[in-house]
Amino acid sequence: MSYETILVETRGAVTLITLNRPKALNALNTQVLADLTQAFAAFEADPAQRCAVLTGSGEKAFAAGADIKEMADKPAADFFLEDFFAGWTSDLVKKVRKPWIAAVNGFALGGGCELAMMADFIIAADTAKFGQPEIKLGVAPGMGGSQRLTRAVGKSKAMEMCLTGRMMDAAEAERSGLVTRVVPLADLLEDALKTAETIASMPTMAAMINKEMINAAYETTLDQGLLHERRLFQILTATEDKVEGMNAFVDKRAAQWKGR
Ligand code: CAA
């Protein structure tokens, strides 16, 4: 399948998706959303694919935000009537049950930062810069930044970043818990793909359920989350991979996963 604005390739059980509008610093327009939605749906539907990596083409940007040129002359009523950004904030993330990683290779601003935060976790290049500079355009985050950034780095830092529009460098992003680790730009893709391969080598249902459990922590009370976790754990005990994984441990041999 070919796409207008992204590149998609498979490497074993890992799908690599690259935002590919380098001249516009990979700005996110309606076509990018359509392409990403289709690519993630194909990833989700293919049982041979078990983890994905999303990155940006070029060395400068992961994505410098929603496409300002697409929004500049759009009438306000159209934003409302089209429910602009709805596809980004709900459909794209919630329909992907398999794990995926954002490999942030430069600017991740506005919608770019928001898209990275939709990933299950972020690995950042030492050149990465994160920010929600929408205020400088007279607006505010629209793809989840006010919610996900606040949950990731806390109210004080999220508030300061959104109110001043300042960028956070990779070191600060790691200190603040926004990214899992920082690696040199030259090593970013290799590191992200290797991590994705490790995840892809795990039993599929256990990976999907670990993801679901952790995401539930954002959306519920502690009591409900603990119950949800316990029930999902109990469901996993019904899988062939649970029997194999525990027997392999007892027999002191490597597990042979079946993915079910
Ligand atoms: N939308 C459309 N085009 C963009 C863009 C964006 N978000 N960001 C960069 N570009 C384009 C520029 O217009 C420029 O195109 P031309 O060569 O045709 O002029 C090209 O990418 C290169 O950009 P610059 O010349 O500006 O590069 P720079 O190195 O001088 O600056 C930058 C880099 C600091 C990232 C700067 O491009 C910038 O500030 N970009 C906008 C960042 C921003 O405001 N993002 C938020 C967008 S709104 C949003 O995302 C809403 C939401 O919540 C979803």
Coordinates of C-alpha atoms and ligand atoms in Angstrom, one line a residue, residues 21-29 60-61 63-71 84-85 88-89 107-115 118 129 131-137 139-146 167, ligand 1:
R21 CA 6.5 15.9 4.8
P22 CA 10.0 17.1 5.6
K23 CA 9.7 20.5 3.8
A24 CA 6.8 21.3 6.1
L25 CA 8.6 19.9 9.1
N26 CA 6.2 17.0 9.0
A27 CA 3.2 19.2 9.8
L28 CA 0.1 17.2 10.4
N29 CA -2.7 17.9 7.9
K60 CA 14.9 18.5 12.1
A61 CA 11.4 17.5 13.1
A63 CA 6.3 17.0 13.6
A64 CA 6.1 20.8 14.0
G65 CA 2.4 20.7 14.8
A66 CA -0.9 20.7 13.1
D67 CA -0.6 22.3 9.6
I68 CA -1.1 26.0 10.3
K69 CA -1.5 26.7 6.5
E70 CA -4.5 24.3 6.5
M71 CA -6.1 26.1 9.5
F84 CA -11.8 19.1 13.7
F85 CA -9.1 17.0 15.5
W88 CA -6.6 12.5 16.2
T89 CA -7.8 12.6 19.8
F107 CA 10.8 19.3 17.0
A108 CA 7.6 17.8 18.5
L109 CA 5.5 20.9 18.8
G110 CA 1.7 21.4 19.2
G111 CA 0.0 18.5 17.4
G112 CA 3.5 16.9 17.0
C113 CA 4.0 16.8 20.8
E114 CA 0.4 15.6 21.2
L115 CA 0.9 12.8 18.6
M118 CA -0.5 9.4 22.1
K129 CA 12.4 19.7 21.5
G131 CA 6.3 22.2 23.3
Q132 CA 2.7 23.4 23.1
P133 CA 3.2 26.8 21.4
E134 CA -0.4 27.2 20.3
I135 CA -0.9 30.2 22.5
K136 CA 1.4 32.1 20.2
L137 CA -1.1 31.5 17.4
V139 CA -5.3 29.2 20.2
A140 CA -4.6 26.3 22.6
P141 CA -3.8 22.6 22.2
G142 CA -6.5 20.7 20.4
M143 CA -5.2 17.1 20.1
G144 CA -4.9 16.3 23.7
G145 CA -2.0 18.4 24.9
S146 CA -3.6 20.1 27.8
M167 CA 10.1 24.5 24.4
Ligands
CAA1 N1 2.3 24.0 9.9 C1 2.6 24.3 8.6 N2 3.8 24.5 8.1 C2 4.8 24.5 9.0 C3 4.6 24.2 10.4 C4 3.3 24.0 10.8 N3 3.0 23.7 12.1 N4 5.8 24.3 11.0 C5 6.7 24.6 10.1 N5 6.1 24.7 8.9 C6 6.8 25.0 7.6 C7 7.2 26.5 7.5 O1 6.1 27.2 7.1 C8 8.3 26.4 6.5 O2 7.7 26.3 5.2 P1 8.2 27.2 4.0 O3 9.6 26.8 3.7 O4 7.2 26.9 2.9 O5 8.1 28.6 4.5 C9 9.0 25.1 6.8 O6 8.0 24.3 7.5 C10 10.2 25.2 7.6 O7 9.9 25.9 8.8 P2 10.7 27.2 9.3 O8 11.3 28.0 8.1 O9 9.8 28.0 10.2 O10 11.9 26.5 10.1 P3 12.7 27.1 11.3 O11 13.8 26.2 11.5 O12 13.0 28.5 11.1 O13 11.7 27.0 12.6 C11 10.1 26.0 14.0 C12 11.3 25.8 13.1 C13 10.5 26.7 15.3 C14 9.5 24.6 14.4 C15 9.0 26.8 13.3 O14 8.7 26.2 12.0 C16 7.7 26.9 14.0 O15 7.5 27.6 15.0 N6 6.6 26.1 13.5 C17 5.3 26.2 14.0 C18 5.2 25.5 15.4 C19 3.8 25.6 15.9 O16 3.3 26.7 16.2 N7 3.1 24.4 16.1 C20 1.8 24.4 16.6 C21 0.8 24.4 15.4 S1 -0.9 24.5 16.0 C22 -1.3 23.0 16.6 O17 -0.5 22.1 16.5 C23 -2.7 22.9 17.2 C24 -3.0 21.7 17.9 O18 -3.0 21.6 19.1 C25 -3.2 20.4 17.3

